[in-house]
Amino acid sequence: MELEGENKVKLHGMWASPFSLRVELALKVKGIPYEYIEENLKNKSPLLLKYNPVHKKVPVLIHSGRPIAESLVILEYIDDTWKNGPKLLPEDPYRRAQVRFWTSFLHQQLSESMITVVKTDGEAQESAIKDAFEKLKVVEEGMAELFPATVGSENLGLHGIVMCSILYVFEAVEDVAGVKLMDPEKNPLIFSWVKALFEISEVREIKPDHDKMVGLLQFIRNNALQAPKA
Amino acid sequence: MAEPVKLFGVWASPFSWRVETALKLKGVKYEFIEEDLTNKSDLLVKYNPVHKKIPVLLHKGKPICESLVILEYIDETWKGISILPEDPYERAIARFWAKFIDEKCNHALWTACWSKDNEQEKAIEEACEFLKTLETQLKGNKFFGGETIGFVDIVANFIGFWLGIIQEAVGLELLTVEKFPNLCKWIDNYVNCPVIKANLPPRDELLAYFKARQQPPTGPKY
C-alpha cells in the first residue's frame, strides 16, 4: 500500500538510536511504508530543528505534514492511527496499563543501565553491571505474563518493540565492555525472550550492523573514559 | 454495584493529587488511603513492588502504578468527561506536553526551589527556559487542552498549585506575572476550575508542610 502525498510518512532517525529503531520497528510491524531520513546528530538538519524545536532530537515522525516527537508518544500515535495490522497495545485497560508501566520502566531504566556499563570501568563499571542485572531481574519477574509462549510480529506489542530496541546493542555492549550481560543462568527468561525476538524477520531487518555498533560504542567508551572526571 | 476503587497516596503529593483530580472529574467514588512515606505500608509495597511509591490505584483488586499510566487507565475505564482528546494527533500532542512537564519541567523547577548558590542559579536558568516554552505553548488559551481542563492541565498541577506555595516557603520568585503572564492566567483558571477548587489540599497546611522542611521531601517523585 503506497502512501501518496498527504498521507506520506517520514521518519527522522539515527541508525544506532534505540529510540529511533523502535519507531522503525513499529512501522515495519504495522506494514506502514515510510521514507527514512538519517540525521547526523552532530549536524542536525534544519528540518529536524523545525519539527522538534523543543528537544531537537530524533526520532520525529512526520505524518501528513504534521510532526510527532518522543518515541513512546510516536508508538502510541502509530497504534491509534493505523488500525490495520497487529495491535501494539491490548484492548483491555488493565493490560494496557501493565504494558505502559513496563514500557516506561524499560525506557527509563534499562537503556541507561546498559550505556553506563559501556562508559565506565573498574568499580564504577562493576556497580553498573550489578545494576543492569538487577534491572533485568526486575523485568523478568514483572514482565513474565506479558510475554506470550510464542512471540511473533503479530503479538510483539509495544513492550516487545521497546525491549528489542534497547537489547539490540547487548552483544556489542558485551564485546566493548568485556562483560557478559545475557546469561541464560542468571536471566533465563530474558535470554529466551531475546533469542525468540531476534528470530522475527522485521526485528532482524532493523537490527543495526554489529561491527558498526561495536565501533560506535568503542568511540563512546573511549571518550567517556578519557573525559576529565568532574 | 460498582467495584471498589482505592487510592494509595499522600495528601501533600502532587502525584496522588493528579489521580484524585481525574477520579473526581469522572465522578468516580474512591477510598483514599494516606501513606506514611517514612513507614510504607505492607500493602503499598505489595502493590508497587518495583518502585514502592505512591500513587497506586487499586481497581477490582488490581493495582495500577505511575501517575501518567493511572490517568490513561482512568480515562479508558470510566465514561464521562474525556481526559485525553479523541483525535490521535491531538492525543499525541497532549502526551508530548505531559511528558515534557513531568520529565523536564517539574524536575528543573524542584531543583531550582531546593538547591543553593551556583547549583540554584543554573537550575533557575534551566527552569525559566522550560517555563518560557510552556508560556509560548499556552498561546493565550484558557487551558493547555483548550477551553476545558484536560490531560496536560492535570499533569501540570505542580505548576498550577504547588510551585507558588513552595516559592513562598523557600523565598524564591521564579514564576512571576511579568515574565510569564499566560502561565499566571492559566494558574488562575486552573485553581478556579470547580473540580479543582473544591478539592485542593489546604494552602496554609501545604505552606507549613514545605516551610518545615529545610531539605526537599525525598525529591520530586515521592
XYZ file of C-alpha atoms in Angstrom:
452
model
C 0.000 0.000 0.000
C 1.638 3.209 -1.146
C 1.017 6.359 0.803
C 0.946 9.281 -1.559
C 1.060 12.997 -0.989
C -0.975 13.961 2.035
C -0.716 10.700 3.936
C 3.004 10.316 3.465
C 5.015 9.082 6.443
C 8.577 10.235 7.068
C 10.883 9.361 9.928
C 13.903 11.403 11.000
C 16.121 8.963 12.849
C 19.629 7.762 13.621
C 20.800 4.254 12.789
C 22.028 3.377 16.308
C 19.433 5.146 18.435
C 17.150 2.738 20.317
C 14.517 5.478 20.315
C 14.569 5.759 16.533
C 14.913 1.984 15.993
C 11.748 1.264 17.951
C 9.710 3.575 15.696
C 11.130 1.874 12.584
C 10.271 -1.498 14.063
C 6.699 -0.408 14.797
C 6.269 0.914 11.247
C 7.611 -2.344 9.804
C 5.425 -4.493 12.068
C 2.344 -2.488 11.069
C 3.336 -2.642 7.401
C 3.398 1.152 7.040
C 5.609 2.411 4.205
C 7.786 5.358 5.163
C 10.656 7.495 3.986
C 13.633 7.348 6.326
C 15.902 10.345 6.809
C 19.200 9.623 8.588
C 20.209 12.501 10.836
C 23.777 13.422 11.695
C 23.395 14.261 15.363
C 26.495 16.465 15.267
C 24.953 18.480 12.439
C 21.188 18.322 12.783
C 19.140 19.182 9.739
C 17.069 22.394 9.665
C 14.004 20.184 9.161
C 14.664 18.278 12.391
C 15.095 21.513 14.318
C 11.893 22.832 12.752
C 9.893 19.694 13.535
C 11.224 19.196 17.070
C 12.117 22.646 18.347
C 11.575 21.679 21.993
C 14.020 18.767 22.232
C 15.865 18.923 18.859
C 16.147 15.128 18.959
C 15.366 12.059 16.914
C 13.082 10.323 16.331
C 10.494 12.580 14.759
C 7.646 11.104 12.736
C 6.009 13.287 10.131
C 2.554 12.149 9.053
C 0.525 14.182 6.582
C 2.970 17.012 7.163
C 2.469 17.044 10.961
C 5.377 16.196 13.285
C 5.226 13.960 16.351
C 8.223 13.692 18.680
C 9.187 11.429 21.634
C 9.444 7.742 20.760
C 6.791 6.384 23.124
C 4.342 9.112 22.071
C 5.044 8.213 18.430
C 4.456 4.497 19.079
C 1.058 5.167 20.643
C 0.208 7.543 17.786
C 1.034 4.784 15.289
C -1.213 2.363 17.152
C -4.047 4.920 17.435
C -3.857 5.900 13.767
C -3.261 2.685 11.803
C -5.981 0.261 12.750
C -4.911 -2.449 10.272
C -2.118 -4.779 11.206
C -1.023 -6.031 14.628
C -2.136 -4.001 17.654
C 0.710 -2.643 19.746
C -1.461 -2.261 22.836
C -4.098 -4.739 24.055
C -7.789 -3.779 24.262
C -8.257 -4.277 27.995
C -7.473 -1.117 30.031
C -5.701 -3.034 32.805
C -3.457 -4.905 30.349
C -2.795 -1.601 28.579
C -1.733 -0.106 31.916
C 0.627 -3.045 32.508
C 2.187 -2.642 29.048
C 2.599 1.118 29.551
C 4.118 0.645 33.015
C 6.732 -1.848 31.800
C 7.455 0.026 28.594
C 8.155 3.104 30.698
C 10.418 1.076 33.021
C 12.413 -0.360 30.101
C 12.659 3.085 28.507
C 13.747 4.956 31.612
C 15.876 2.409 33.402
C 17.284 -0.321 31.181
C 18.825 1.828 28.406
C 20.658 3.972 30.911
C 21.976 0.934 32.746
C 23.496 -0.524 29.590
C 25.115 2.718 28.440
C 26.670 3.220 31.883
C 28.293 -0.229 31.569
C 29.910 0.986 28.317
C 31.029 4.334 29.711
C 32.694 3.124 32.918
C 35.474 0.893 34.111
C 36.769 -0.540 37.368
C 34.489 -0.250 40.359
C 32.067 2.064 38.636
C 31.584 -0.496 35.886
C 31.142 -3.324 38.355
C 28.448 -1.323 40.053
C 26.790 -0.564 36.699
C 26.839 -4.257 35.744
C 25.288 -5.212 39.057
C 22.622 -2.558 38.485
C 21.931 -3.842 34.943
C 21.499 -7.399 36.209
C 19.162 -6.228 38.956
C 17.046 -4.320 36.462
C 16.958 -7.350 34.143
C 15.781 -9.452 37.080
C 13.015 -6.971 37.879
C 11.965 -7.045 34.210
C 11.973 -10.844 34.164
C 9.776 -11.091 37.235
C 7.413 -8.298 36.286
C 7.014 -8.909 32.584
C 6.675 -12.700 32.609
C 2.930 -12.663 31.994
C 3.249 -10.071 29.227
C 5.263 -12.361 27.002
C 3.279 -14.943 25.020
C 4.556 -18.511 24.676
C 5.251 -17.908 21.007
C 6.209 -14.382 20.066
C 5.944 -13.103 16.515
C 5.438 -9.787 14.761
C 1.683 -10.098 15.264
C 1.935 -10.101 19.072
C 5.229 -8.305 19.644
C 3.425 -5.403 21.309
C 4.694 -2.024 22.453
C 6.780 -3.618 25.218
C 8.352 -6.167 22.841
C 9.255 -3.434 20.377
C 10.842 -1.268 23.072
C 12.673 -4.261 24.533
C 14.121 -5.159 21.104
C 15.238 -1.580 20.506
C 17.177 -1.498 23.777
C 18.575 -5.018 23.672
C 19.707 -4.732 20.033
C 23.006 -3.434 21.417
C 23.623 -6.022 24.099
C 26.060 -8.124 22.055
C 28.026 -5.001 21.117
C 27.975 -3.830 24.757
C 29.313 -7.228 25.811
C 32.136 -7.017 23.249
C 33.123 -3.438 24.041
C 32.766 -3.540 27.809
C 34.124 -7.082 28.097
C 31.234 -8.323 30.213
C 28.504 -10.911 29.880
C 25.045 -9.340 30.168
C 22.824 -12.019 28.654
C 23.369 -15.026 30.812
C 20.981 -17.989 30.427
C 21.673 -18.949 34.014
C 21.238 -15.516 35.587
C 18.337 -14.363 33.400
C 16.852 -17.448 31.721
C 13.561 -15.815 30.745
C 15.106 -12.713 29.196
C 17.680 -14.845 27.430
C 14.947 -16.949 25.844
C 12.826 -13.884 25.006
C 15.728 -12.131 23.289
C 16.525 -15.292 21.330
C 12.891 -15.576 20.191
C 12.562 -11.843 19.468
C 15.648 -11.811 17.268
C 14.182 -14.606 15.104
C 11.325 -12.361 13.990
C 12.056 -11.148 10.448
C 11.062 -7.497 10.999
C 13.259 -7.372 14.117
C 16.216 -8.828 12.203
C 15.665 -6.432 9.325
C 16.032 -3.361 11.573
C 18.906 -4.648 13.701
C 21.961 -2.400 13.312
C 25.145 -3.962 11.941
C 27.122 -5.467 14.818
C 30.569 -4.240 13.764
C 29.275 -0.734 13.127
C 27.667 -0.750 16.585
C 30.868 -2.017 18.216
C 32.745 0.840 16.515
C 30.293 3.418 17.825
C 30.215 2.042 21.381
C 34.022 1.834 21.417
C 34.136 5.508 20.419
C 31.653 6.388 23.172
C 33.647 4.344 25.687
C 36.970 5.941 24.746
C 35.515 9.436 25.011
C 33.874 8.707 28.344
C 36.973 7.144 29.902
C 39.237 9.944 28.672
C 36.948 12.723 29.802
C 38.210 14.644 32.841
C 36.424 13.499 35.982
C 34.269 16.262 37.452
C -22.735 -2.359 42.494
C -19.526 -0.743 41.255
C -16.217 -2.380 42.112
C -14.441 -0.531 44.943
C -11.693 1.893 43.978
C -8.855 2.672 46.362
C -6.053 5.179 46.013
C -2.831 4.972 47.990
C -1.423 8.476 48.212
C -0.077 11.300 50.312
C -2.191 14.401 50.993
C 0.703 16.746 50.087
C 1.799 14.918 46.952
C 1.044 16.453 43.550
C 1.338 12.963 42.049
C -1.505 11.415 44.017
C -3.453 14.668 43.569
C -3.283 14.177 39.780
C -5.071 10.865 40.182
C -7.658 12.356 42.551
C -8.374 15.106 40.014
C -9.044 12.542 37.292
C -11.275 10.417 39.544
C -13.263 13.473 40.617
C -13.613 14.682 37.012
C -15.087 11.304 36.118
C -17.282 11.236 39.198
C -15.704 8.004 40.483
C -16.091 7.270 44.190
C -12.887 6.091 45.854
C -11.321 5.442 49.220
C -8.136 7.435 49.865
C -5.507 5.628 51.887
C -2.942 8.007 53.352
C 0.574 6.561 53.288
C 3.389 7.459 55.658
C 6.373 7.512 53.324
C 8.777 7.111 56.226
C 6.980 3.879 57.107
C 5.415 2.463 53.952
C 2.547 0.045 54.437
C 2.888 -3.643 53.528
C 0.053 -3.145 51.077
C 1.862 -0.351 49.211
C 4.997 -2.454 48.909
C 2.872 -5.414 47.786
C 1.004 -3.379 45.148
C 4.029 -1.465 43.865
C 6.985 -3.801 44.436
C 9.024 -2.244 41.600
C 9.045 1.388 42.750
C 7.405 1.220 46.208
C 5.906 4.653 45.558
C 2.578 6.410 45.597
C 0.230 6.867 43.890
C -1.172 3.378 43.406
C -4.729 2.921 42.190
C -6.470 -0.302 43.152
C -9.430 -1.288 40.988
C -11.113 -4.701 41.075
C -8.290 -5.752 43.378
C -5.644 -4.987 40.727
C -3.013 -2.299 41.212
C -2.004 0.327 38.659
C 1.136 2.386 39.306
C 2.770 5.543 37.909
C 0.524 8.598 37.782
C 0.516 9.060 33.989
C -0.289 5.373 33.448
C -3.087 5.670 36.023
C -4.550 8.746 34.292
C -4.790 6.898 30.975
C -6.337 3.881 32.767
C -8.973 6.104 34.379
C -9.786 7.734 31.042
C -10.162 4.347 29.331
C -12.168 2.701 32.107
C -14.762 5.285 33.089
C -17.043 7.227 30.743
C -17.906 10.871 31.268
C -15.586 13.815 30.695
C -12.720 12.854 28.347
C -9.299 13.489 29.826
C -7.420 12.855 26.562
C -8.668 14.128 23.179
C -10.304 11.685 20.739
C -8.194 12.607 17.710
C -4.913 10.580 17.539
C -2.790 13.619 16.611
C -4.263 15.763 19.419
C -3.684 12.843 21.799
C -0.043 12.679 20.708
C 0.377 16.420 21.301
C -1.190 16.086 24.767
C 1.060 13.140 25.662
C 4.123 15.055 24.375
C 3.449 18.057 26.604
C 2.535 15.918 29.593
C 5.899 14.150 29.256
C 7.709 17.465 28.869
C 6.146 18.801 32.040
C 6.536 15.571 34.008
C 10.092 14.668 32.977
C 11.766 18.013 32.302
C 9.876 20.941 33.860
C 8.964 19.520 37.220
C 12.475 18.245 37.866
C 14.038 21.583 36.916
C 11.519 23.544 38.998
C 12.000 21.302 42.002
C 15.800 21.628 41.782
C 15.510 25.401 41.339
C 13.448 25.659 44.513
C 15.562 23.467 46.762
C 19.168 23.884 45.604
C 21.596 26.566 46.747
C 24.112 29.055 45.287
C 25.654 28.100 41.907
C 23.553 24.993 41.514
C 20.425 27.043 42.133
C 21.455 29.723 39.621
C 21.876 27.121 36.895
C 18.658 25.367 37.868
C 16.691 28.623 37.812
C 18.026 29.402 34.330
C 17.019 25.979 33.071
C 13.614 26.134 34.734
C 12.922 29.531 33.178
C 13.701 28.186 29.707
C 11.197 25.394 30.216
C 8.591 27.793 31.581
C 9.126 30.024 28.532
C 8.381 27.032 26.305
C 5.142 26.379 28.173
C 4.264 30.066 28.100
C 4.507 30.008 24.301
C 2.596 26.733 24.054
C -0.353 28.136 26.003
C -0.830 30.779 23.281
C -3.334 32.602 25.468
C -5.625 29.552 25.690
C -7.653 29.090 28.837
C -6.183 25.620 29.424
C -3.481 23.522 27.726
C -6.348 21.405 26.426
C -8.195 24.444 25.028
C -11.473 25.562 26.579
C -11.669 22.832 29.184
C -9.271 21.126 31.567
C -7.557 18.002 30.207
C -4.608 15.626 30.475
C -1.871 18.256 30.273
C -3.551 20.558 32.790
C -3.932 17.669 35.254
C -0.265 16.723 34.837
C 0.810 20.369 35.193
C -0.679 20.552 38.691
C 2.708 21.133 40.284
C 2.966 24.407 38.383
C -0.736 25.050 38.930
C -0.666 24.984 42.705
C 2.401 23.575 44.392
C 5.036 25.818 42.799
C 3.572 29.039 44.158
C 3.438 27.586 47.670
C 6.994 26.212 47.573
C 8.263 29.520 46.155
C 6.752 31.256 49.154
C 8.132 28.633 51.552
C 11.730 28.960 50.307
C 11.594 32.661 49.361
C 12.042 32.310 45.607
C 10.408 34.332 42.824
C 10.555 32.210 39.736
C 7.152 32.268 38.102
C 6.116 35.920 38.035
C 3.278 37.593 36.139
C 5.769 39.964 34.479
C 7.777 37.122 32.984
C 5.002 34.580 32.431
C 1.607 36.271 32.008
C -0.006 33.353 30.095
C 1.093 30.829 32.712
C -0.171 33.001 35.549
C -3.536 33.331 33.829
C -3.557 29.561 33.367
C -2.815 29.059 37.069
C -5.774 31.271 37.876
C -8.021 29.244 35.547
C -6.658 26.002 36.963
C -7.260 26.771 40.639
C -10.700 28.219 39.908
C -11.872 25.234 37.899
C -14.767 23.886 40.057
C -13.480 20.307 40.452
C -10.011 21.585 41.337
C -11.152 24.417 43.622
C -13.398 22.188 45.700
C -10.722 19.604 46.355
C -7.221 21.115 46.518
C -5.224 20.440 49.668
C -5.455 23.420 52.076
C -2.912 26.071 51.032
C -1.878 27.074 54.540
C -1.269 23.460 55.533
C 0.844 22.839 52.416
C 2.801 26.030 53.075
C 3.507 24.929 56.652
C 4.475 21.452 55.356
C 7.114 22.864 52.988
C 8.304 25.599 55.372
C 9.012 22.927 57.975
C 11.486 21.269 55.631
C 14.965 22.618 55.022
C 15.505 19.731 52.614
C 13.023 18.679 49.955
C 10.864 15.688 50.988
C 12.989 12.980 49.305
C 12.954 14.620 45.863
C 10.495 15.173 43.034
C 8.928 11.741 42.952
C 7.666 10.691 46.326
